[in-house]
Amino acid sequence: MTTETYAGAREAVHEERIDGFGTVRVLPLDPHADLDVLHRWVTEERAAYWGMTGFTRQEVLETYLHLDALDTHHAFLTVKDGVPAALFQTYEPGADRVSECYEVRPGDIGVHLLIGPPAPGTGRRPGWSSALLGAFLAYALTGLGRERAVAEPDARNDRAVERLTRQGFVVAGDIVLPEVDLPEVRLPEKRARLAFLTREAFEKGPTAGR
């Protein structure tokens, strides 16, 4: 399958045309079919804060097969004009370690985002990451009917924090996510920057009128 038709037959959970950028489709991740893209992206040095730079293909596959088996955590591959563009994950905060760091409200949804590298020969375009994030939030907040998005990027990841604040997220301060050491998943302790965006603010904000 060529990149021009990547996962073209897969049903999208969200699709929209973004003026000046193209058509964005948010697809449920297929750990086997998308492994080449996944492994390449999460092991690049630019994805160091994702915590998987040293993973083998098998380790990446096992990680996303485990995620795929959960009812509370979901992964999505976003394709722009037929080319893989970003990895997007949602989760129920009450079923995640972040619940130990803030008071979870009904209607909260956690979000993680990894922007992929530019397609060959295209380069970055100003506003592209905001356009992608806006499409993700349209699905997570409006599409799923949630009241508030919760993000907790690594506190050292200034680029991610700035991206969120440009999108309207309000930073609530730093937290320390506890270590998770279970047979099926191991996560080191992480100092993160907690941030929130309500659906009302999103719909009135920079992406309003989508």
PDB file of C-alpha atoms in Angstrom:
ATOM      1  CA  MET A   1       0.000   0.000   0.000  1.00  0.00           C
ATOM      2  CA  THR A   2       1.408   3.408  -0.900  1.00  0.00           C
ATOM      3  CA  THR A   3       1.373   6.415   1.396  1.00  0.00           C
ATOM      4  CA  GLU A   4      -1.129   8.091  -0.958  1.00  0.00           C
ATOM      5  CA  THR A   5      -3.731   5.504   0.051  1.00  0.00           C
ATOM      6  CA  TYR A   6      -2.502   4.631   3.540  1.00  0.00           C
ATOM      7  CA  ALA A   7      -5.309   2.872   5.445  1.00  0.00           C
ATOM      8  CA  GLY A   8      -7.784   4.255   2.940  1.00  0.00           C
ATOM      9  CA  ALA A   9     -10.310   1.486   3.639  1.00  0.00           C
ATOM     10  CA  ARG A  10     -10.183   1.921   7.416  1.00  0.00           C
ATOM     11  CA  GLU A  11     -13.215   3.690   8.850  1.00  0.00           C
ATOM     12  CA  ALA A  12     -12.403   7.010  10.502  1.00  0.00           C
ATOM     13  CA  VAL A  13     -13.814   8.048  13.872  1.00  0.00           C
ATOM     14  CA  HIS A  14     -13.426  11.676  12.799  1.00  0.00           C
ATOM     15  CA  GLU A  15     -12.795  13.337   9.452  1.00  0.00           C
ATOM     16  CA  GLU A  16     -12.637  16.975   8.475  1.00  0.00           C
ATOM     17  CA  ARG A  17     -11.314  19.299   5.831  1.00  0.00           C
ATOM     18  CA  ILE A  18      -9.012  21.953   7.288  1.00  0.00           C
ATOM     19  CA  ASP A  19      -8.767  25.050   5.112  1.00  0.00           C
ATOM     20  CA  GLY A  20      -5.236  25.515   3.855  1.00  0.00           C
ATOM     21  CA  PHE A  21      -4.026  22.137   5.073  1.00  0.00           C
ATOM     22  CA  GLY A  22      -6.122  19.324   3.629  1.00  0.00           C
ATOM     23  CA  THR A  23      -8.284  16.450   4.830  1.00  0.00           C
ATOM     24  CA  VAL A  24      -7.543  14.908   8.212  1.00  0.00           C
ATOM     25  CA  ARG A  25      -8.820  11.434   9.124  1.00  0.00           C
ATOM     26  CA  VAL A  26      -8.529  10.080  12.678  1.00  0.00           C
ATOM     27  CA  LEU A  27      -8.335   6.277  12.448  1.00  0.00           C
ATOM     28  CA  PRO A  28      -8.349   3.598  15.158  1.00  0.00           C
ATOM     29  CA  LEU A  29      -4.779   2.354  15.413  1.00  0.00           C
ATOM     30  CA  ASP A  30      -4.036  -1.151  14.106  1.00  0.00           C
ATOM     31  CA  PRO A  31      -0.896  -2.257  16.030  1.00  0.00           C
ATOM     32  CA  HIS A  32       0.100  -4.816  13.377  1.00  0.00           C
ATOM     33  CA  ALA A  33      -0.723  -2.846  10.225  1.00  0.00           C
ATOM     34  CA  ASP A  34       0.713   0.406  11.581  1.00  0.00           C
ATOM     35  CA  LEU A  35       3.828  -1.049  13.213  1.00  0.00           C
ATOM     36  CA  ASP A  36       6.279   0.338  10.632  1.00  0.00           C
ATOM     37  CA  VAL A  37       4.998   3.872  11.190  1.00  0.00           C
ATOM     38  CA  LEU A  38       4.728   3.449  14.954  1.00  0.00           C
ATOM     39  CA  HIS A  39       8.210   2.044  15.466  1.00  0.00           C
ATOM     40  CA  ARG A  40       9.829   4.673  13.262  1.00  0.00           C
ATOM     41  CA  TRP A  41       8.125   7.556  15.035  1.00  0.00           C
ATOM     42  CA  VAL A  42       8.359   6.549  18.703  1.00  0.00           C
ATOM     43  CA  THR A  43      12.038   5.532  18.507  1.00  0.00           C
ATOM     44  CA  GLU A  44      13.249   8.776  16.921  1.00  0.00           C
ATOM     45  CA  GLU A  45      15.226  11.083  19.202  1.00  0.00           C
ATOM     46  CA  ARG A  46      12.632  13.800  18.616  1.00  0.00           C
ATOM     47  CA  ALA A  47      10.132  11.550  20.446  1.00  0.00           C
ATOM     48  CA  ALA A  48      12.329  11.110  23.524  1.00  0.00           C
ATOM     49  CA  TYR A  49       9.597  12.339  25.873  1.00  0.00           C
ATOM     50  CA  TRP A  50       7.336   9.538  24.591  1.00  0.00           C
ATOM     51  CA  GLY A  51       9.648   7.182  26.510  1.00  0.00           C
ATOM     52  CA  MET A  52      10.148   4.526  23.815  1.00  0.00           C
ATOM     53  CA  THR A  53      13.350   5.524  21.987  1.00  0.00           C
ATOM     54  CA  GLY A  54      15.127   2.271  22.830  1.00  0.00           C
ATOM     55  CA  PHE A  55      12.222  -0.056  22.020  1.00  0.00           C
ATOM     56  CA  THR A  56      12.484  -2.878  19.499  1.00  0.00           C
ATOM     57  CA  ARG A  57       9.711  -3.478  16.964  1.00  0.00           C
ATOM     58  CA  GLN A  58       8.396  -6.315  19.129  1.00  0.00           C
ATOM     59  CA  GLU A  59       8.320  -4.121  22.228  1.00  0.00           C
ATOM     60  CA  VAL A  60       6.426  -1.399  20.381  1.00  0.00           C
ATOM     61  CA  LEU A  61       3.981  -3.990  19.054  1.00  0.00           C
ATOM     62  CA  GLU A  62       3.420  -5.492  22.509  1.00  0.00           C
ATOM     63  CA  THR A  63       2.881  -2.032  24.005  1.00  0.00           C
ATOM     64  CA  TYR A  64       0.142  -1.146  21.537  1.00  0.00           C
ATOM     65  CA  LEU A  65      -1.438  -4.594  21.600  1.00  0.00           C
ATOM     66  CA  HIS A  66      -1.787  -4.150  25.357  1.00  0.00           C
ATOM     67  CA  LEU A  67      -3.275  -0.677  24.835  1.00  0.00           C
ATOM     68  CA  ASP A  68      -5.634  -2.070  22.211  1.00  0.00           C
ATOM     69  CA  ALA A  69      -6.953  -4.607  24.707  1.00  0.00           C
ATOM     70  CA  LEU A  70      -7.994  -1.930  27.213  1.00  0.00           C
ATOM     71  CA  ASP A  71     -11.455  -0.388  27.399  1.00  0.00           C
ATOM     72  CA  THR A  72     -10.104   2.780  29.015  1.00  0.00           C
ATOM     73  CA  HIS A  73      -7.185   3.709  26.750  1.00  0.00           C
ATOM     74  CA  HIS A  74      -7.330   4.119  22.969  1.00  0.00           C
ATOM     75  CA  ALA A  75      -4.788   4.930  20.264  1.00  0.00           C
ATOM     76  CA  PHE A  76      -5.427   6.567  16.887  1.00  0.00           C
ATOM     77  CA  LEU A  77      -3.371   7.202  13.779  1.00  0.00           C
ATOM     78  CA  THR A  78      -4.133  10.460  12.040  1.00  0.00           C
ATOM     79  CA  VAL A  79      -3.721  10.543   8.285  1.00  0.00           C
ATOM     80  CA  LYS A  80      -3.577  13.804   6.362  1.00  0.00           C
ATOM     81  CA  ASP A  81      -4.386  13.562   2.649  1.00  0.00           C
ATOM     82  CA  GLY A  82      -3.498   9.861   2.751  1.00  0.00           C
ATOM     83  CA  VAL A  83      -0.172  10.303   4.592  1.00  0.00           C
ATOM     84  CA  PRO A  84       0.357   9.310   8.268  1.00  0.00           C
ATOM     85  CA  ALA A  85       0.693  12.543  10.258  1.00  0.00           C
ATOM     86  CA  ALA A  86       0.359  11.916  13.998  1.00  0.00           C
ATOM     87  CA  LEU A  87      -0.264   9.462  16.809  1.00  0.00           C
ATOM     88  CA  PHE A  88      -3.109  10.416  19.138  1.00  0.00           C
ATOM     89  CA  GLN A  89      -4.166   8.664  22.347  1.00  0.00           C
ATOM     90  CA  THR A  90      -7.131   9.132  24.665  1.00  0.00           C
ATOM     91  CA  TYR A  91      -7.676   7.659  28.096  1.00  0.00           C
ATOM     92  CA  GLU A  92     -10.026   7.697  31.055  1.00  0.00           C
ATOM     93  CA  PRO A  93      -8.177   9.686  33.741  1.00  0.00           C
ATOM     94  CA  GLY A  94      -9.862   7.709  36.509  1.00  0.00           C
ATOM     95  CA  ALA A  95      -8.189   4.548  35.200  1.00  0.00           C
ATOM     96  CA  ASP A  96      -4.767   6.169  34.815  1.00  0.00           C
ATOM     97  CA  ARG A  97      -1.975   7.116  37.207  1.00  0.00           C
ATOM     98  CA  VAL A  98      -2.798  10.792  36.665  1.00  0.00           C
ATOM     99  CA  SER A  99      -5.841  10.239  38.899  1.00  0.00           C
ATOM    100  CA  GLU A 100      -3.443  10.196  41.862  1.00  0.00           C
ATOM    101  CA  CYS A 101      -2.402  13.763  41.053  1.00  0.00           C
ATOM    102  CA  TYR A 102      -5.678  15.667  40.617  1.00  0.00           C
ATOM    103  CA  GLU A 103      -9.398  15.350  41.334  1.00  0.00           C
ATOM    104  CA  VAL A 104     -10.971  13.694  38.302  1.00  0.00           C
ATOM    105  CA  ARG A 105     -14.302  15.147  37.196  1.00  0.00           C
ATOM    106  CA  PRO A 106     -17.096  13.372  35.304  1.00  0.00           C
ATOM    107  CA  GLY A 107     -16.621  14.120  31.616  1.00  0.00           C
ATOM    108  CA  ASP A 108     -12.817  14.378  31.751  1.00  0.00           C
ATOM    109  CA  ILE A 109     -10.801  12.739  28.977  1.00  0.00           C
ATOM    110  CA  GLY A 110      -7.031  12.432  28.865  1.00  0.00           C
ATOM    111  CA  VAL A 111      -5.134  13.139  25.645  1.00  0.00           C
ATOM    112  CA  HIS A 112      -1.633  12.395  24.358  1.00  0.00           C
ATOM    113  CA  LEU A 113      -0.235  13.597  21.042  1.00  0.00           C
ATOM    114  CA  LEU A 114       2.864  12.763  18.992  1.00  0.00           C
ATOM    115  CA  ILE A 115       3.229  14.732  15.759  1.00  0.00           C
ATOM    116  CA  GLY A 116       4.923  12.656  13.073  1.00  0.00           C
ATOM    117  CA  PRO A 117       7.797  13.916  10.927  1.00  0.00           C
ATOM    118  CA  PRO A 118       6.923  15.894   7.782  1.00  0.00           C
ATOM    119  CA  ALA A 119       6.113  13.825   4.709  1.00  0.00           C
ATOM    120  CA  PRO A 120       9.111  13.552   2.352  1.00  0.00           C
ATOM    121  CA  GLY A 121       9.585  16.736   0.345  1.00  0.00           C
ATOM    122  CA  THR A 122       6.993  18.762   2.257  1.00  0.00           C
ATOM    123  CA  GLY A 123       8.595  20.289   5.349  1.00  0.00           C
ATOM    124  CA  ARG A 124       6.752  21.854   8.257  1.00  0.00           C
ATOM    125  CA  ARG A 125       4.005  24.408   7.683  1.00  0.00           C
ATOM    126  CA  PRO A 126       3.168  27.139  10.205  1.00  0.00           C
ATOM    127  CA  GLY A 127       0.052  26.233  12.143  1.00  0.00           C
ATOM    128  CA  TRP A 128       0.102  22.567  11.186  1.00  0.00           C
ATOM    129  CA  SER A 129       0.471  21.158  14.713  1.00  0.00           C
ATOM    130  CA  SER A 130      -2.345  23.411  15.937  1.00  0.00           C
ATOM    131  CA  ALA A 131      -4.544  22.271  13.060  1.00  0.00           C
ATOM    132  CA  LEU A 132      -3.914  18.609  13.909  1.00  0.00           C
ATOM    133  CA  LEU A 133      -4.487  19.162  17.609  1.00  0.00           C
ATOM    134  CA  GLY A 134      -7.701  21.008  16.820  1.00  0.00           C
ATOM    135  CA  ALA A 135      -8.973  18.020  14.830  1.00  0.00           C
ATOM    136  CA  PHE A 136      -8.090  15.656  17.690  1.00  0.00           C
ATOM    137  CA  LEU A 137      -9.870  17.841  20.227  1.00  0.00           C
ATOM    138  CA  ALA A 138     -12.930  18.119  17.995  1.00  0.00           C
ATOM    139  CA  TYR A 139     -13.176  14.332  18.182  1.00  0.00           C
ATOM    140  CA  ALA A 140     -12.299  13.955  21.873  1.00  0.00           C
ATOM    141  CA  LEU A 141     -14.456  16.788  23.207  1.00  0.00           C
ATOM    142  CA  THR A 142     -17.260  17.435  20.729  1.00  0.00           C
ATOM    143  CA  GLY A 143     -17.415  14.038  19.015  1.00  0.00           C
ATOM    144  CA  LEU A 144     -17.306  12.059  22.260  1.00  0.00           C
ATOM    145  CA  GLY A 145     -19.338  14.605  24.192  1.00  0.00           C
ATOM    146  CA  ARG A 146     -16.691  15.152  26.883  1.00  0.00           C
ATOM    147  CA  GLU A 147     -16.527  18.234  29.091  1.00  0.00           C
ATOM    148  CA  ARG A 148     -12.792  18.675  29.617  1.00  0.00           C
ATOM    149  CA  ALA A 149      -9.521  17.506  28.066  1.00  0.00           C
ATOM    150  CA  VAL A 150      -6.648  16.687  30.419  1.00  0.00           C
ATOM    151  CA  ALA A 151      -3.023  16.752  29.268  1.00  0.00           C
ATOM    152  CA  GLU A 152       0.153  15.995  31.215  1.00  0.00           C
ATOM    153  CA  PRO A 153       3.225  16.424  28.991  1.00  0.00           C
ATOM    154  CA  ASP A 154       6.686  16.004  30.443  1.00  0.00           C
ATOM    155  CA  ALA A 155       7.481  19.196  32.351  1.00  0.00           C
ATOM    156  CA  ARG A 156      10.734  19.541  30.356  1.00  0.00           C
ATOM    157  CA  ASN A 157       8.938  19.378  27.018  1.00  0.00           C
ATOM    158  CA  ASP A 158       8.591  23.112  26.416  1.00  0.00           C
ATOM    159  CA  ARG A 159       7.413  22.639  22.831  1.00  0.00           C
ATOM    160  CA  ALA A 160       4.474  20.445  23.863  1.00  0.00           C
ATOM    161  CA  VAL A 161       3.489  22.794  26.692  1.00  0.00           C
ATOM    162  CA  GLU A 162       3.594  25.803  24.370  1.00  0.00           C
ATOM    163  CA  ARG A 163       1.510  23.939  21.779  1.00  0.00           C
ATOM    164  CA  LEU A 164      -1.157  23.214  24.383  1.00  0.00           C
ATOM    165  CA  THR A 165      -1.281  26.768  25.729  1.00  0.00           C
ATOM    166  CA  ARG A 166      -1.606  28.150  22.188  1.00  0.00           C
ATOM    167  CA  GLN A 167      -4.598  25.860  21.783  1.00  0.00           C
ATOM    168  CA  GLY A 168      -6.239  27.306  24.889  1.00  0.00           C
ATOM    169  CA  PHE A 169      -5.197  24.820  27.569  1.00  0.00           C
ATOM    170  CA  VAL A 170      -4.769  26.302  31.039  1.00  0.00           C
ATOM    171  CA  VAL A 171      -1.698  25.066  32.909  1.00  0.00           C
ATOM    172  CA  ALA A 172      -2.499  23.971  36.459  1.00  0.00           C
ATOM    173  CA  GLY A 173       1.059  23.343  37.646  1.00  0.00           C
ATOM    174  CA  ASP A 174       3.551  20.508  37.859  1.00  0.00           C
ATOM    175  CA  ILE A 175       2.742  17.033  39.151  1.00  0.00           C
ATOM    176  CA  VAL A 176       4.728  13.840  39.689  1.00  0.00           C
ATOM    177  CA  LEU A 177       3.154  10.812  38.039  1.00  0.00           C
ATOM    178  CA  PRO A 178       4.020   7.741  40.132  1.00  0.00           C
ATOM    179  CA  GLU A 179       5.987   4.804  38.770  1.00  0.00           C
ATOM    180  CA  VAL A 180       3.966   1.913  37.391  1.00  0.00           C
ATOM    181  CA  ASP A 181       5.613  -1.511  37.594  1.00  0.00           C
ATOM    182  CA  LEU A 182       3.220  -4.253  36.505  1.00  0.00           C
ATOM    183  CA  PRO A 183       3.810  -7.382  34.396  1.00  0.00           C
ATOM    184  CA  GLU A 184       1.938  -5.876  31.435  1.00  0.00           C
ATOM    185  CA  VAL A 185       3.196  -2.287  31.662  1.00  0.00           C
ATOM    186  CA  ARG A 186       6.151  -0.463  33.216  1.00  0.00           C
ATOM    187  CA  LEU A 187       6.307   3.317  33.390  1.00  0.00           C
ATOM    188  CA  PRO A 188       8.956   5.331  35.247  1.00  0.00           C
ATOM    189  CA  GLU A 189       8.081   8.194  37.562  1.00  0.00           C
ATOM    190  CA  LYS A 190       7.449  11.327  35.515  1.00  0.00           C
ATOM    191  CA  ARG A 191       7.363  15.017  36.365  1.00  0.00           C
ATOM    192  CA  ALA A 192       4.624  16.447  34.203  1.00  0.00           C
ATOM    193  CA  ARG A 193       2.822  19.725  33.615  1.00  0.00           C
ATOM    194  CA  LEU A 194      -0.914  19.339  34.145  1.00  0.00           C
ATOM    195  CA  ALA A 195      -3.175  21.319  31.803  1.00  0.00           C
ATOM    196  CA  PHE A 196      -6.903  21.492  31.084  1.00  0.00           C
ATOM    197  CA  LEU A 197      -9.157  22.629  28.248  1.00  0.00           C
ATOM    198  CA  THR A 198     -12.941  22.677  28.617  1.00  0.00           C
ATOM    199  CA  ARG A 199     -15.190  21.915  25.689  1.00  0.00           C
ATOM    200  CA  GLU A 200     -16.766  25.358  26.071  1.00  0.00           C
ATOM    201  CA  ALA A 201     -13.373  27.063  25.820  1.00  0.00           C
ATOM    202  CA  PHE A 202     -12.399  24.876  22.863  1.00  0.00           C
ATOM    203  CA  GLU A 203     -15.566  25.710  20.950  1.00  0.00           C
ATOM    204  CA  LYS A 204     -15.043  29.433  21.613  1.00  0.00           C
ATOM    205  CA  GLY A 205     -11.292  29.337  21.052  1.00  0.00           C
ATOM    206  CA  PRO A 206      -8.879  29.346  18.113  1.00  0.00           C
ATOM    207  CA  THR A 207     -10.511  26.288  16.526  1.00  0.00           C
ATOM    208  CA  ALA A 208     -14.112  27.488  16.913  1.00  0.00           C
ATOM    209  CA  GLY A 209     -16.241  27.247  13.815  1.00  0.00           C
ATOM    210  CA  ARG A 210     -14.574  24.095  12.479  1.00  0.00           C
TER     211      ARG A 210
END
